[in-house]
mmCIF file of C-alpha atoms in Angstrom:
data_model
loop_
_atom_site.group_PDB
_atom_site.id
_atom_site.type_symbol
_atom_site.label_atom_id
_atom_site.label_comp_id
_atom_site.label_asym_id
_atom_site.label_seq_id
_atom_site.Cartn_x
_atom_site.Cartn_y
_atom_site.Cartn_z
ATOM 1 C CA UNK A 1 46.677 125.393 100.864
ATOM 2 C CA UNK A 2 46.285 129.065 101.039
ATOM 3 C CA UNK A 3 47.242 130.542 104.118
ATOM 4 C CA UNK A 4 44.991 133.844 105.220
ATOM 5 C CA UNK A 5 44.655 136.710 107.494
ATOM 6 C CA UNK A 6 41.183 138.758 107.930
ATOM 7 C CA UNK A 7 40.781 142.219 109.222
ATOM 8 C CA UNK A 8 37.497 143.607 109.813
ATOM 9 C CA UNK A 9 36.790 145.856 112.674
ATOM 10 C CA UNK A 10 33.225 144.729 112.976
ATOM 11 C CA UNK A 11 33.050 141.533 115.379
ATOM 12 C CA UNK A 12 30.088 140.232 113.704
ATOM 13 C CA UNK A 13 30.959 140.808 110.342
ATOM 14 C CA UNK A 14 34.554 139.270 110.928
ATOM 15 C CA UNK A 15 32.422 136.705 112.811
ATOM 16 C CA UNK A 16 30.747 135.771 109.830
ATOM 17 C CA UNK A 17 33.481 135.489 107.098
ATOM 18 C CA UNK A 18 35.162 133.396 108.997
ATOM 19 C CA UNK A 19 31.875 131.347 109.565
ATOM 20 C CA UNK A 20 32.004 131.352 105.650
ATOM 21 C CA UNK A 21 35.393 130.481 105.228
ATOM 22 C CA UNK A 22 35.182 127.313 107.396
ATOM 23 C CA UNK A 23 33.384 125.868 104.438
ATOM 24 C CA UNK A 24 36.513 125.537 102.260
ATOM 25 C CA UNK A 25 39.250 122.756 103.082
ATOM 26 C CA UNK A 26 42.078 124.806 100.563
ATOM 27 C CA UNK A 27 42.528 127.543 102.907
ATOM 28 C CA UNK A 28 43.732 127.926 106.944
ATOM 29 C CA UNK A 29 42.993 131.229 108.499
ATOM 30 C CA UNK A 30 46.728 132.549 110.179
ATOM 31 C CA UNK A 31 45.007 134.949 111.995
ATOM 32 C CA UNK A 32 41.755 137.789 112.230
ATOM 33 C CA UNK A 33 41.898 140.344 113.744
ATOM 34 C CA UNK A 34 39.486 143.731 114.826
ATOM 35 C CA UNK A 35 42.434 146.552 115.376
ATOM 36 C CA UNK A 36 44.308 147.182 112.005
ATOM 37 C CA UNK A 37 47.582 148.041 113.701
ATOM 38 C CA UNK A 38 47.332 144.893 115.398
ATOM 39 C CA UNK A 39 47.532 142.903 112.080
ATOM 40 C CA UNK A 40 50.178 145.513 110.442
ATOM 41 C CA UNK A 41 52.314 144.026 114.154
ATOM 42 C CA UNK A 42 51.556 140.281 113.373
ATOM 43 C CA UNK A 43 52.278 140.712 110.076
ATOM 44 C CA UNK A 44 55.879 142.304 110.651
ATOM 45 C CA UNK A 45 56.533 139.884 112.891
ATOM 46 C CA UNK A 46 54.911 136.556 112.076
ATOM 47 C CA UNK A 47 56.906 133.695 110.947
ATOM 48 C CA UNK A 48 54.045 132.140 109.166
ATOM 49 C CA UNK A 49 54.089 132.924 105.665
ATOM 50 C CA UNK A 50 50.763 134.680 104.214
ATOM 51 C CA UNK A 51 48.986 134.124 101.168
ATOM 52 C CA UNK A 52 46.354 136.082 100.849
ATOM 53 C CA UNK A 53 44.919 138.858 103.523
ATOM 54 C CA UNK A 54 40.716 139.596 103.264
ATOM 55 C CA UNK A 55 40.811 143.675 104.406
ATOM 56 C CA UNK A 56 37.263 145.782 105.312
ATOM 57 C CA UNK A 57 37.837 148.800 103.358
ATOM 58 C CA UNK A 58 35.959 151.254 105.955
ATOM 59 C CA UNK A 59 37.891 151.213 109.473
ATOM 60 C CA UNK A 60 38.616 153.735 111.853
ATOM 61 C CA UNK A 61 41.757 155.545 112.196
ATOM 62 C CA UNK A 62 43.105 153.570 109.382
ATOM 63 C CA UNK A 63 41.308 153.000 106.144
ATOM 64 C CA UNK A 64 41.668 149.548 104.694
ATOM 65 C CA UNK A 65 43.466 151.428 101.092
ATOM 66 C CA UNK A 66 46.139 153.562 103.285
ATOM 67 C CA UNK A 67 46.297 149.535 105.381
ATOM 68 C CA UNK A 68 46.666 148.292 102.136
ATOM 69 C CA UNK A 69 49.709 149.632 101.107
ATOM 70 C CA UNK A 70 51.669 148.999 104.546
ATOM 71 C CA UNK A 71 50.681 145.495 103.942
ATOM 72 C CA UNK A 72 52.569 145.894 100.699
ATOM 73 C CA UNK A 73 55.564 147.650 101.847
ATOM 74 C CA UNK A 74 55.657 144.749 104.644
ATOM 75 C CA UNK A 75 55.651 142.295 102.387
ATOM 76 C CA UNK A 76 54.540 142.162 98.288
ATOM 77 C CA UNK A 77 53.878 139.253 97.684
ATOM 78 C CA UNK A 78 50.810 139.222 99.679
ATOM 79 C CA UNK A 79 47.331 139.192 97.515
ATOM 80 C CA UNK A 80 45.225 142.056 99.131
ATOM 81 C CA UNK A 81 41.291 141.345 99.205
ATOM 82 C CA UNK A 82 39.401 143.707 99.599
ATOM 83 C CA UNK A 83 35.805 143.500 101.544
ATOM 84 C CA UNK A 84 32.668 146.586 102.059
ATOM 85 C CA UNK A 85 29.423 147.238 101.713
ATOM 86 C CA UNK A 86 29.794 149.919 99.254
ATOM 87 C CA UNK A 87 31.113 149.818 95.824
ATOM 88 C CA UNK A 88 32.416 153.117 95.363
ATOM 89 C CA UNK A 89 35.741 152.278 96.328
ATOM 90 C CA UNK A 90 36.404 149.756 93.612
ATOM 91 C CA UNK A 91 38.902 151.992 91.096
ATOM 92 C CA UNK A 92 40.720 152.885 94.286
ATOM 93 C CA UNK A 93 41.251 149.566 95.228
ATOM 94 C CA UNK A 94 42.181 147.974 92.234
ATOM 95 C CA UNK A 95 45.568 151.038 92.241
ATOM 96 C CA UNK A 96 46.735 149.937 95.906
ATOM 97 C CA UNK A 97 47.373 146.443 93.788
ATOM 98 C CA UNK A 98 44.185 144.652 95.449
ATOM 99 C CA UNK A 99 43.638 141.548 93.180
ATOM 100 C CA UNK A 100 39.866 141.111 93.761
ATOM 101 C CA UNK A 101 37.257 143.014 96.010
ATOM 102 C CA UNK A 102 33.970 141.526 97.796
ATOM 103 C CA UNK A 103 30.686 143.561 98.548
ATOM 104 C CA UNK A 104 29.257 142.230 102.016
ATOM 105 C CA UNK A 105 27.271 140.112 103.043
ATOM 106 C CA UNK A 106 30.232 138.024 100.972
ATOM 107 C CA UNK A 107 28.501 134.999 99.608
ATOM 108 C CA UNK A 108 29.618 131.571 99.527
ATOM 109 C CA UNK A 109 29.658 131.122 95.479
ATOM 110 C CA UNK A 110 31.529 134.942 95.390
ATOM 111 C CA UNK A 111 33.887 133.573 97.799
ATOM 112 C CA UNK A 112 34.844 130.296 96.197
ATOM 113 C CA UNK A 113 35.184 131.720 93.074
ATOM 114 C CA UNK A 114 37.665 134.407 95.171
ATOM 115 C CA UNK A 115 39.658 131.607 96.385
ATOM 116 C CA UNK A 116 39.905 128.771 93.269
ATOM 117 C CA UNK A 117 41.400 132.500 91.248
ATOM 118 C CA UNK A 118 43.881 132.599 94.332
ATOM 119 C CA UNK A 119 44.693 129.163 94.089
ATOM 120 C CA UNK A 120 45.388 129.213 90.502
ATOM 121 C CA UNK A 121 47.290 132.263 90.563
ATOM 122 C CA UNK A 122 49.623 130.497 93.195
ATOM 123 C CA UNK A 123 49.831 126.878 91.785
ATOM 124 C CA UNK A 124 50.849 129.274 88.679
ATOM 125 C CA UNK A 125 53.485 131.482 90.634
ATOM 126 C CA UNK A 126 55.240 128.242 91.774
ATOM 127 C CA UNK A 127 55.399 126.295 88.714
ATOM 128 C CA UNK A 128 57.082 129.762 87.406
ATOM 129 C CA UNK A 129 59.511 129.506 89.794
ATOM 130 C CA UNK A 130 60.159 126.291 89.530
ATOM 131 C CA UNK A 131 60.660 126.293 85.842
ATOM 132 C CA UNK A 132 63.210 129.416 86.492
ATOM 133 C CA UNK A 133 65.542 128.192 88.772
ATOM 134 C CA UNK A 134 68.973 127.814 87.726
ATOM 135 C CA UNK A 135 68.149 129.864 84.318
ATOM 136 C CA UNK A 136 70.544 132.568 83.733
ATOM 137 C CA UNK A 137 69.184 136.221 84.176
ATOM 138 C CA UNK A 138 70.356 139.723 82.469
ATOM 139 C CA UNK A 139 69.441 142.793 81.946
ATOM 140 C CA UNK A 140 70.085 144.868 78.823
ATOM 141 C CA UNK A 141 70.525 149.156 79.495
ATOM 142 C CA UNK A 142 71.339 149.636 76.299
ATOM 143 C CA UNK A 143 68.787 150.535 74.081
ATOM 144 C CA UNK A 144 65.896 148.668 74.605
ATOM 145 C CA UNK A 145 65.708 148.459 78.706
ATOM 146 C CA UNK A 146 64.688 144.291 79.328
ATOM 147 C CA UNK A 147 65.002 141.872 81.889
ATOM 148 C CA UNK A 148 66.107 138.541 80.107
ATOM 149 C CA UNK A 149 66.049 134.703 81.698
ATOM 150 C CA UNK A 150 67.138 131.206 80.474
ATOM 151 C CA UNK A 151 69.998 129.789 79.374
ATOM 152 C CA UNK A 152 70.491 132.431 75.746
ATOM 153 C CA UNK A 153 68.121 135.174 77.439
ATOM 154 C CA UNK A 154 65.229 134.036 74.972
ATOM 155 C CA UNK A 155 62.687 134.758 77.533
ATOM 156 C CA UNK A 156 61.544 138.467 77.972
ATOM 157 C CA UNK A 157 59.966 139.959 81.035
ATOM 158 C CA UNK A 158 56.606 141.837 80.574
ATOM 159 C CA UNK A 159 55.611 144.442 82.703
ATOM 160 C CA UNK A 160 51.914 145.194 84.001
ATOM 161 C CA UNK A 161 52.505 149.162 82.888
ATOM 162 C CA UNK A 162 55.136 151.042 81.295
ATOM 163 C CA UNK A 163 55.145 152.651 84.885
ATOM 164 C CA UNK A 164 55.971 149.752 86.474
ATOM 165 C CA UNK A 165 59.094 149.034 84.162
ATOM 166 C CA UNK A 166 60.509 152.469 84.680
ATOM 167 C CA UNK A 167 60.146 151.835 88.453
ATOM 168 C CA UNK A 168 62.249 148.522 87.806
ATOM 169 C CA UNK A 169 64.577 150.248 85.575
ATOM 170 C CA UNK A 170 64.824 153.271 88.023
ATOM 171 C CA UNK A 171 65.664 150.537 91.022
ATOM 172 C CA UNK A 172 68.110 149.229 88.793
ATOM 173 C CA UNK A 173 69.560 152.704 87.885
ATOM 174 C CA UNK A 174 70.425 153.495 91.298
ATOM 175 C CA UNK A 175 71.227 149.881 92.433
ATOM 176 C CA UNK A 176 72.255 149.709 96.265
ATOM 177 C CA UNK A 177 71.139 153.542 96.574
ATOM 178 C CA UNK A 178 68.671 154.200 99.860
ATOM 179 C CA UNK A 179 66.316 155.795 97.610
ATOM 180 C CA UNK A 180 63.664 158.245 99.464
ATOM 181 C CA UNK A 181 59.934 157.817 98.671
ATOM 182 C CA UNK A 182 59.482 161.319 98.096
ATOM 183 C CA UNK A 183 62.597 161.596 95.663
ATOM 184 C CA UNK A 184 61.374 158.357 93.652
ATOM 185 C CA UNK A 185 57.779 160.371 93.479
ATOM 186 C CA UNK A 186 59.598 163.494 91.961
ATOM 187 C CA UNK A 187 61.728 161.477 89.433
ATOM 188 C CA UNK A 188 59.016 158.853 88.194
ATOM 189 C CA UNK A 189 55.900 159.977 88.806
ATOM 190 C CA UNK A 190 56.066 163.534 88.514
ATOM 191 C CA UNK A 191 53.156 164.164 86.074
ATOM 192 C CA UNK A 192 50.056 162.606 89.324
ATOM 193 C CA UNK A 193 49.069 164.059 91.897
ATOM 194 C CA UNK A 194 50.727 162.963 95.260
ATOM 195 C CA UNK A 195 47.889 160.669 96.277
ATOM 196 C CA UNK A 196 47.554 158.774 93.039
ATOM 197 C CA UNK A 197 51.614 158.858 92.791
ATOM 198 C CA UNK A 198 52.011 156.967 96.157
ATOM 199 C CA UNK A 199 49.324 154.822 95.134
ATOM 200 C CA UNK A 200 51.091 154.011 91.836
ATOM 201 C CA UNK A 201 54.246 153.507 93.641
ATOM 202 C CA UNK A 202 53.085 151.478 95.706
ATOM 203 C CA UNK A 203 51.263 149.062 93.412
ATOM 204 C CA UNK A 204 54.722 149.093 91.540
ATOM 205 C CA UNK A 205 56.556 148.011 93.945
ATOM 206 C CA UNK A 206 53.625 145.459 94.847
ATOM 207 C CA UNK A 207 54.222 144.198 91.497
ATOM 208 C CA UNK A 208 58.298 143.911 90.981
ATOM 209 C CA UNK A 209 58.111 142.017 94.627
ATOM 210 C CA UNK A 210 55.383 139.869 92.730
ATOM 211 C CA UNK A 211 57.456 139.064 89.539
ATOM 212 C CA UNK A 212 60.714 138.640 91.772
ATOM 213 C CA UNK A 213 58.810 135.603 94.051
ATOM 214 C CA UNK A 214 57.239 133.980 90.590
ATOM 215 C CA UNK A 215 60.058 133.863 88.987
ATOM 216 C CA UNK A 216 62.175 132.269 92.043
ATOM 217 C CA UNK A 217 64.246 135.477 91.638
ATOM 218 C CA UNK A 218 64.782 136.074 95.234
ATOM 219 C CA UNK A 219 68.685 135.068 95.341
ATOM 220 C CA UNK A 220 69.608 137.513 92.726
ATOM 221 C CA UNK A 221 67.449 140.414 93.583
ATOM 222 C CA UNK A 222 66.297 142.147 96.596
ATOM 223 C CA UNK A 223 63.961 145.123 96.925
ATOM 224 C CA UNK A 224 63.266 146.212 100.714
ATOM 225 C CA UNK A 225 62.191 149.137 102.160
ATOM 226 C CA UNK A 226 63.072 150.581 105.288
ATOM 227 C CA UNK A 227 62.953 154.265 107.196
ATOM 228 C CA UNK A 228 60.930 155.793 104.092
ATOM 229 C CA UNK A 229 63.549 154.255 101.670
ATOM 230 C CA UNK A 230 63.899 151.751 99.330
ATOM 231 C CA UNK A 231 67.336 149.722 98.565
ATOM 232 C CA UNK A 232 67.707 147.427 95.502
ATOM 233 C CA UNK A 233 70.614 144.867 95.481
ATOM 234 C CA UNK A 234 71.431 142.967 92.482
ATOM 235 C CA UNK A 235 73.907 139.622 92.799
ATOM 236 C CA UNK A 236 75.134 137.242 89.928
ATOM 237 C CA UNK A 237 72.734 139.348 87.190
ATOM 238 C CA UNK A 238 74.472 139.905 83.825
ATOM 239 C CA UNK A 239 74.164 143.503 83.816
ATOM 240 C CA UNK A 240 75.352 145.207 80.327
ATOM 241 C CA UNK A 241 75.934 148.400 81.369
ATOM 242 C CA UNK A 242 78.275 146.876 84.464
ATOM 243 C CA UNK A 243 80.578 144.600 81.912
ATOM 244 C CA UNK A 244 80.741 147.631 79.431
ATOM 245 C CA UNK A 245 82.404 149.773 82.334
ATOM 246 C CA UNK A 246 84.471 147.139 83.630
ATOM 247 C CA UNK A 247 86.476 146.686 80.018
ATOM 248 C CA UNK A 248 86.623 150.661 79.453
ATOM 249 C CA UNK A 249 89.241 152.430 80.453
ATOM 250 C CA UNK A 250 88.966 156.262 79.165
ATOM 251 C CA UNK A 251 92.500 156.848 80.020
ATOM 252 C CA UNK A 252 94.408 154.300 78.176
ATOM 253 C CA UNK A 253 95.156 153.616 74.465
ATOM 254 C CA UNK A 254 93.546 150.717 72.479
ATOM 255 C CA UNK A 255 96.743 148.301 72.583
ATOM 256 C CA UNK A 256 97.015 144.685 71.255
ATOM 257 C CA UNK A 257 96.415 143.484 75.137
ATOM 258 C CA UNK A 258 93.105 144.659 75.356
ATOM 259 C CA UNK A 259 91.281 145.436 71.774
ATOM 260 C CA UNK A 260 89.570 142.352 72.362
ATOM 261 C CA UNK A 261 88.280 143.659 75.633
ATOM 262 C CA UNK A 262 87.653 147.052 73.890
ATOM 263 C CA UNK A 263 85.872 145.185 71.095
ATOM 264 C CA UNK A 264 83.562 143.743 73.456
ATOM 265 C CA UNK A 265 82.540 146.455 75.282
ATOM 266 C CA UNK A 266 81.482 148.026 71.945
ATOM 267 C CA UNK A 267 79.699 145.501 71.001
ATOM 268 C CA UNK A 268 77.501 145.807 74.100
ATOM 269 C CA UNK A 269 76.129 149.123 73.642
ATOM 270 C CA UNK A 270 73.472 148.416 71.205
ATOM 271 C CA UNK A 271 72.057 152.429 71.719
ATOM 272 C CA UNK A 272 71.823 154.684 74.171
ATOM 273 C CA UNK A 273 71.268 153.967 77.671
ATOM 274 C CA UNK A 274 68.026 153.656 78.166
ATOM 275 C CA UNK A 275 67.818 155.381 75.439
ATOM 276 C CA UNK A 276 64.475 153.590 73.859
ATOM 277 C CA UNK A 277 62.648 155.298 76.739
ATOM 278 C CA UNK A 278 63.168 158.162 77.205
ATOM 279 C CA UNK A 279 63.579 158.487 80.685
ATOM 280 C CA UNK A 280 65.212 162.111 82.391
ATOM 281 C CA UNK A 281 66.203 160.682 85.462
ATOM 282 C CA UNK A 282 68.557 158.284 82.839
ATOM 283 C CA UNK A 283 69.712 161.380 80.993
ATOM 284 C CA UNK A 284 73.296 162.122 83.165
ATOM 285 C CA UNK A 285 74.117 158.531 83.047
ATOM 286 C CA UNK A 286 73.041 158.482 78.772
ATOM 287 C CA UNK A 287 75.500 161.407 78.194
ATOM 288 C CA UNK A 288 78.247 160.555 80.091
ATOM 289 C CA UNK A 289 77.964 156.794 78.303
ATOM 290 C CA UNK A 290 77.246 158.248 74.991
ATOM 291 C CA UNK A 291 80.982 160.369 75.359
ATOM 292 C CA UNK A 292 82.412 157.037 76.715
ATOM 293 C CA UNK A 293 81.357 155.021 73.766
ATOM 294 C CA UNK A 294 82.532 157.931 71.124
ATOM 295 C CA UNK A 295 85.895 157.910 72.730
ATOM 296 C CA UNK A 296 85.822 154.136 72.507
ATOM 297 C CA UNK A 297 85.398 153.904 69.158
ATOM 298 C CA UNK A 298 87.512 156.542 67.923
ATOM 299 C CA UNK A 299 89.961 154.789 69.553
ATOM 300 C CA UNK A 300 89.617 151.421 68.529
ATOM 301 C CA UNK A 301 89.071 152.085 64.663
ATOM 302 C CA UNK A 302 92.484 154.309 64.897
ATOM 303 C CA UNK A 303 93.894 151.146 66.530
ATOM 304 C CA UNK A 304 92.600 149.194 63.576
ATOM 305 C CA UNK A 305 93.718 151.468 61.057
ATOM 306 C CA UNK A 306 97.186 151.534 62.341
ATOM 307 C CA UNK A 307 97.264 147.749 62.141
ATOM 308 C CA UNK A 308 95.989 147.508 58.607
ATOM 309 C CA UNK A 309 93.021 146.153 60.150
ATOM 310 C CA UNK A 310 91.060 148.127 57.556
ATOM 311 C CA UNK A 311 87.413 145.974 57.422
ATOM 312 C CA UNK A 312 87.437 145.491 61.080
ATOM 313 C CA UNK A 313 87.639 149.382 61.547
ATOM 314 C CA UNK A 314 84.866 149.840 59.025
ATOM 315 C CA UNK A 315 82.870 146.922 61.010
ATOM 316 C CA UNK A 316 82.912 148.907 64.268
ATOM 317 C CA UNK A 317 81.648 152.160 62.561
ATOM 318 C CA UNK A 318 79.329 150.345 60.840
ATOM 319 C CA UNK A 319 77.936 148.801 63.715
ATOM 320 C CA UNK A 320 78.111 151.660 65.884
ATOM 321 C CA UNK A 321 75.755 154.215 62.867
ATOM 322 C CA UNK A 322 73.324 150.895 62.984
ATOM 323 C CA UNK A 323 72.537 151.075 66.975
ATOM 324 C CA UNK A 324 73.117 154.626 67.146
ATOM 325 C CA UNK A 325 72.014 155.844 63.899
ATOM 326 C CA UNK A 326 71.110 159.469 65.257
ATOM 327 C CA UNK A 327 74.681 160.053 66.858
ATOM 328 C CA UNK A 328 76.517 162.355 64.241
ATOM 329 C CA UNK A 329 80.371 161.772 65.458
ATOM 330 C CA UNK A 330 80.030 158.315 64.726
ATOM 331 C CA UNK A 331 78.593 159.020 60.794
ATOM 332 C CA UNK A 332 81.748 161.458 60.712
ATOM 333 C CA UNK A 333 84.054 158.815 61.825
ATOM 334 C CA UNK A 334 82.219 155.691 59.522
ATOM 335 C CA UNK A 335 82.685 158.472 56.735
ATOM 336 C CA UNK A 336 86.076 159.222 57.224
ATOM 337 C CA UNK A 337 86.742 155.135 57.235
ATOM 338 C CA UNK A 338 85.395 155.175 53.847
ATOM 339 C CA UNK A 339 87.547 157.482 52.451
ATOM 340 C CA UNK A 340 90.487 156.000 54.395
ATOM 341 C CA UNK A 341 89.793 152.349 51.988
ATOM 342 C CA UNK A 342 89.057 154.139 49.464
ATOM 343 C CA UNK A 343 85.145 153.060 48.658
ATOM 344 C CA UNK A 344 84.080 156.521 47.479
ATOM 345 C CA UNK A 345 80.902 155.002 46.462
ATOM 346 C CA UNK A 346 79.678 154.022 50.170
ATOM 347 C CA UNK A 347 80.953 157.214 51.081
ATOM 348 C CA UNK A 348 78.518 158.847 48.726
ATOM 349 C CA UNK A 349 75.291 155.979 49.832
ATOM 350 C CA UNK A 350 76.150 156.902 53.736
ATOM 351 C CA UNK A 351 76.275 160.496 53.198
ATOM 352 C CA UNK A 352 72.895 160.629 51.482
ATOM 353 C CA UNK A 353 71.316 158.148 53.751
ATOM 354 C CA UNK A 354 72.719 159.897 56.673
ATOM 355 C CA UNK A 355 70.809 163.138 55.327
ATOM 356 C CA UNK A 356 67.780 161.918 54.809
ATOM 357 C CA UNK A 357 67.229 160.280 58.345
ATOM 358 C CA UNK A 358 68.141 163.225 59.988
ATOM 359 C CA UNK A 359 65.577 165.234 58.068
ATOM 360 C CA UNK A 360 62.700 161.831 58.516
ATOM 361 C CA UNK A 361 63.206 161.534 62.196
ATOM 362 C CA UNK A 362 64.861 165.115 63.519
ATOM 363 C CA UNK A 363 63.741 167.363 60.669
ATOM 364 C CA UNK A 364 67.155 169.047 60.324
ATOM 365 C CA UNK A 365 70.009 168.705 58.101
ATOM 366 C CA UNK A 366 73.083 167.312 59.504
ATOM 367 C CA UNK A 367 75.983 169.720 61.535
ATOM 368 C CA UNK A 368 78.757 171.120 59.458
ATOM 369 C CA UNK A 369 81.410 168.355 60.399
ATOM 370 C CA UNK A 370 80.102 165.619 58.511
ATOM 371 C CA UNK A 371 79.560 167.427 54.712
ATOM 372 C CA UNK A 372 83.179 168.475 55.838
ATOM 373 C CA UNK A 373 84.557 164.975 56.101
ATOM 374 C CA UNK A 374 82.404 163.943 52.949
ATOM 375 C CA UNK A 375 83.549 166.997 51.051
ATOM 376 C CA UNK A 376 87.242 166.351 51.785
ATOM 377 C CA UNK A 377 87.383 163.221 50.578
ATOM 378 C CA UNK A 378 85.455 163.784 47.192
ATOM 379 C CA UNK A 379 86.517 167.013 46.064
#
């Protein structure tokens, strides 16, 4: 059963939804109310969970859209529904993450088929969650940004928007940061105007709550929002970018205690961080791990050289040009590996492939350092 809240500040048209809604057994009005703020109260306080709240778009001193997204903030995993007698606010609607809209008088069929889409939706959300519980959960920074569940990660999260993914991505970013509304605003959604950039944030943040309930996610993460802020917590999530930091060490040598650890830890960064995105907010954090991983490697494969650990050195570099094939200091170093074994003839393939991938995807030829390395070896 759907449990539902109506605002309308007209007594007889709140009169007669309700008059409407007495016709179907699957849902049990919480509460209805004629003064918005009222509801917005209840709502903060109740102890009654709510499904779905039925909102009149046209109220005084608070607009059902702007009383749509404190209902969000309060709580996201409410469905908002809208009601009017005017149409024109439809597109508006849809952005403050309403998830159907009724023109008054609200018929009975128009009605029913609002609440069996409700129903389905929910029946839906819980079998989700249900299915999900006890699955493992990661997220990958490194190159490609995802959010990963069951047991081998084999299940990928997809996102409503690309908006709403760099939201998540940003709230992971800053993890257990108070982040201000107005700063998130300025970082993510710099290119809208400040009304359709709250709305968008808003109806992001509608959504993340949304995928966090469905997927019975609500022990490992935790969005709230408080004094204008938002703080996201993360607990028992495999987080990539967390693991690779924890087995780096900048300032001590690659020893035979902890190459395996090293090892590891190169083997997580698969690319840049966040670096299939492109986002600037991510750039500090990219370059700082991009210096991190060259110093990582250029320790390890001198750790493997100096054990006669020859292929394993060339591995690594290998490895490293394949998930970071624009990074020059790592074709220098696979380069220099080459020439260290003594296949001239992969020397000569990687050179030449190296050249002509800078010039497909950067349209420049590559920096003096590497022809250097190449031409040291060969001539």
């Amino acid at each position: 059963m759907l449990n539902v809240l109506v605002i309308d500040d007209e007594r007889s048209a709140l009169d007669a939804l309700l008059d409407e809604m007495n016709e179907f057994d699957e849902i049990a009005v919480a509460g209805a109310f004629t003064n918005i703020m009222e509801a917005l109260e209840w709502i903060k306080e109740a102890h009654l969970r709510v499904d779905v709240v039925f909102l009149d778009i046209e109220m005084p001193g608070m607009n059902g859209l702007e009383a749509a997204q404190r209902i969000v903030e309060l709580d996201a995993s409410i469905d908002i529904v809208f009601i009017t007698a005017y149409d024109q606010y439809a597109l508006e609607a849809f952005e403050v993450s309403a998830v159907d809209y009724l023109l008054k008088p609200v018929m009975t069929e128009r009605l029913a088929k609002t609440i069996r889409g409700r129903q389905l939706a929910h029946r839906r959300s819980d079998e989700e969650r249900k299915s999900q519980r006890g699955s493992r959960l990661s997220i990958t920074c490194f190159g490609i940004f995802q959010l990963r569940m069951g047991e081998i990660g084999t299940q990928i999260v997809k996102w409503r928007t690309n908006k709403t993914k760099e939201l998540f991505a940003y709230f992971v970013h800053f993890r257990e940061g108070e982040l201000h509304k107005a700063h998130i605003i300025r970082d993510v959604f710099a290119e809208l105007d400040e009304h359709r950039a709250y709305a968008t944030l808003h109806t992001g943040v509608y959504y993340i709550r949304k995928m966090i309930r469905n997927y019975g996610l609500d022990s490992c993460m935790q969005l709230n929002y408080a004094n204008d802020c938002y703080h996201f917590a993360l607990s028992g999530v495999a987080l990539d970018v967390e693991a690779y930091w924890r087995a780096v060490d900048r300032d001590k040598p690659v020893t035979l205690s902890n190459h395996r650890a090293c090892a590891r830890a190169a083997a997580l960064y698969r690319g840049d961080y966040m670096g299939s995105s492109n986002y600037i907010w991510a750039l500090p954090e990219q370059r700082k791990l991009r210096l991190s991983f060259l110093d990582l490697i250029r320790k390890l494969s001198a750790f493997y050289f100096a054990e006669g650990w020859l292929d394993k050195a060339v591995e690594l570099l290998e490895e490293a040009a394949t998930h970071s094939p624009l990074l020059e200091e790592g074709h220098e170093m696979l380069l220099d590996a080459y020439g260290k074994t003594g296949d001239f003839d992969a020397l000569r393939r990687h050179f030449e492939r190296m050249k002509g991938m800078f010039r497909q995807e950067l349209g420049v030829e590559p920096g003096t350092a590497a022809e250097a390395v190449y031409r040291r070896w060969l001539e």
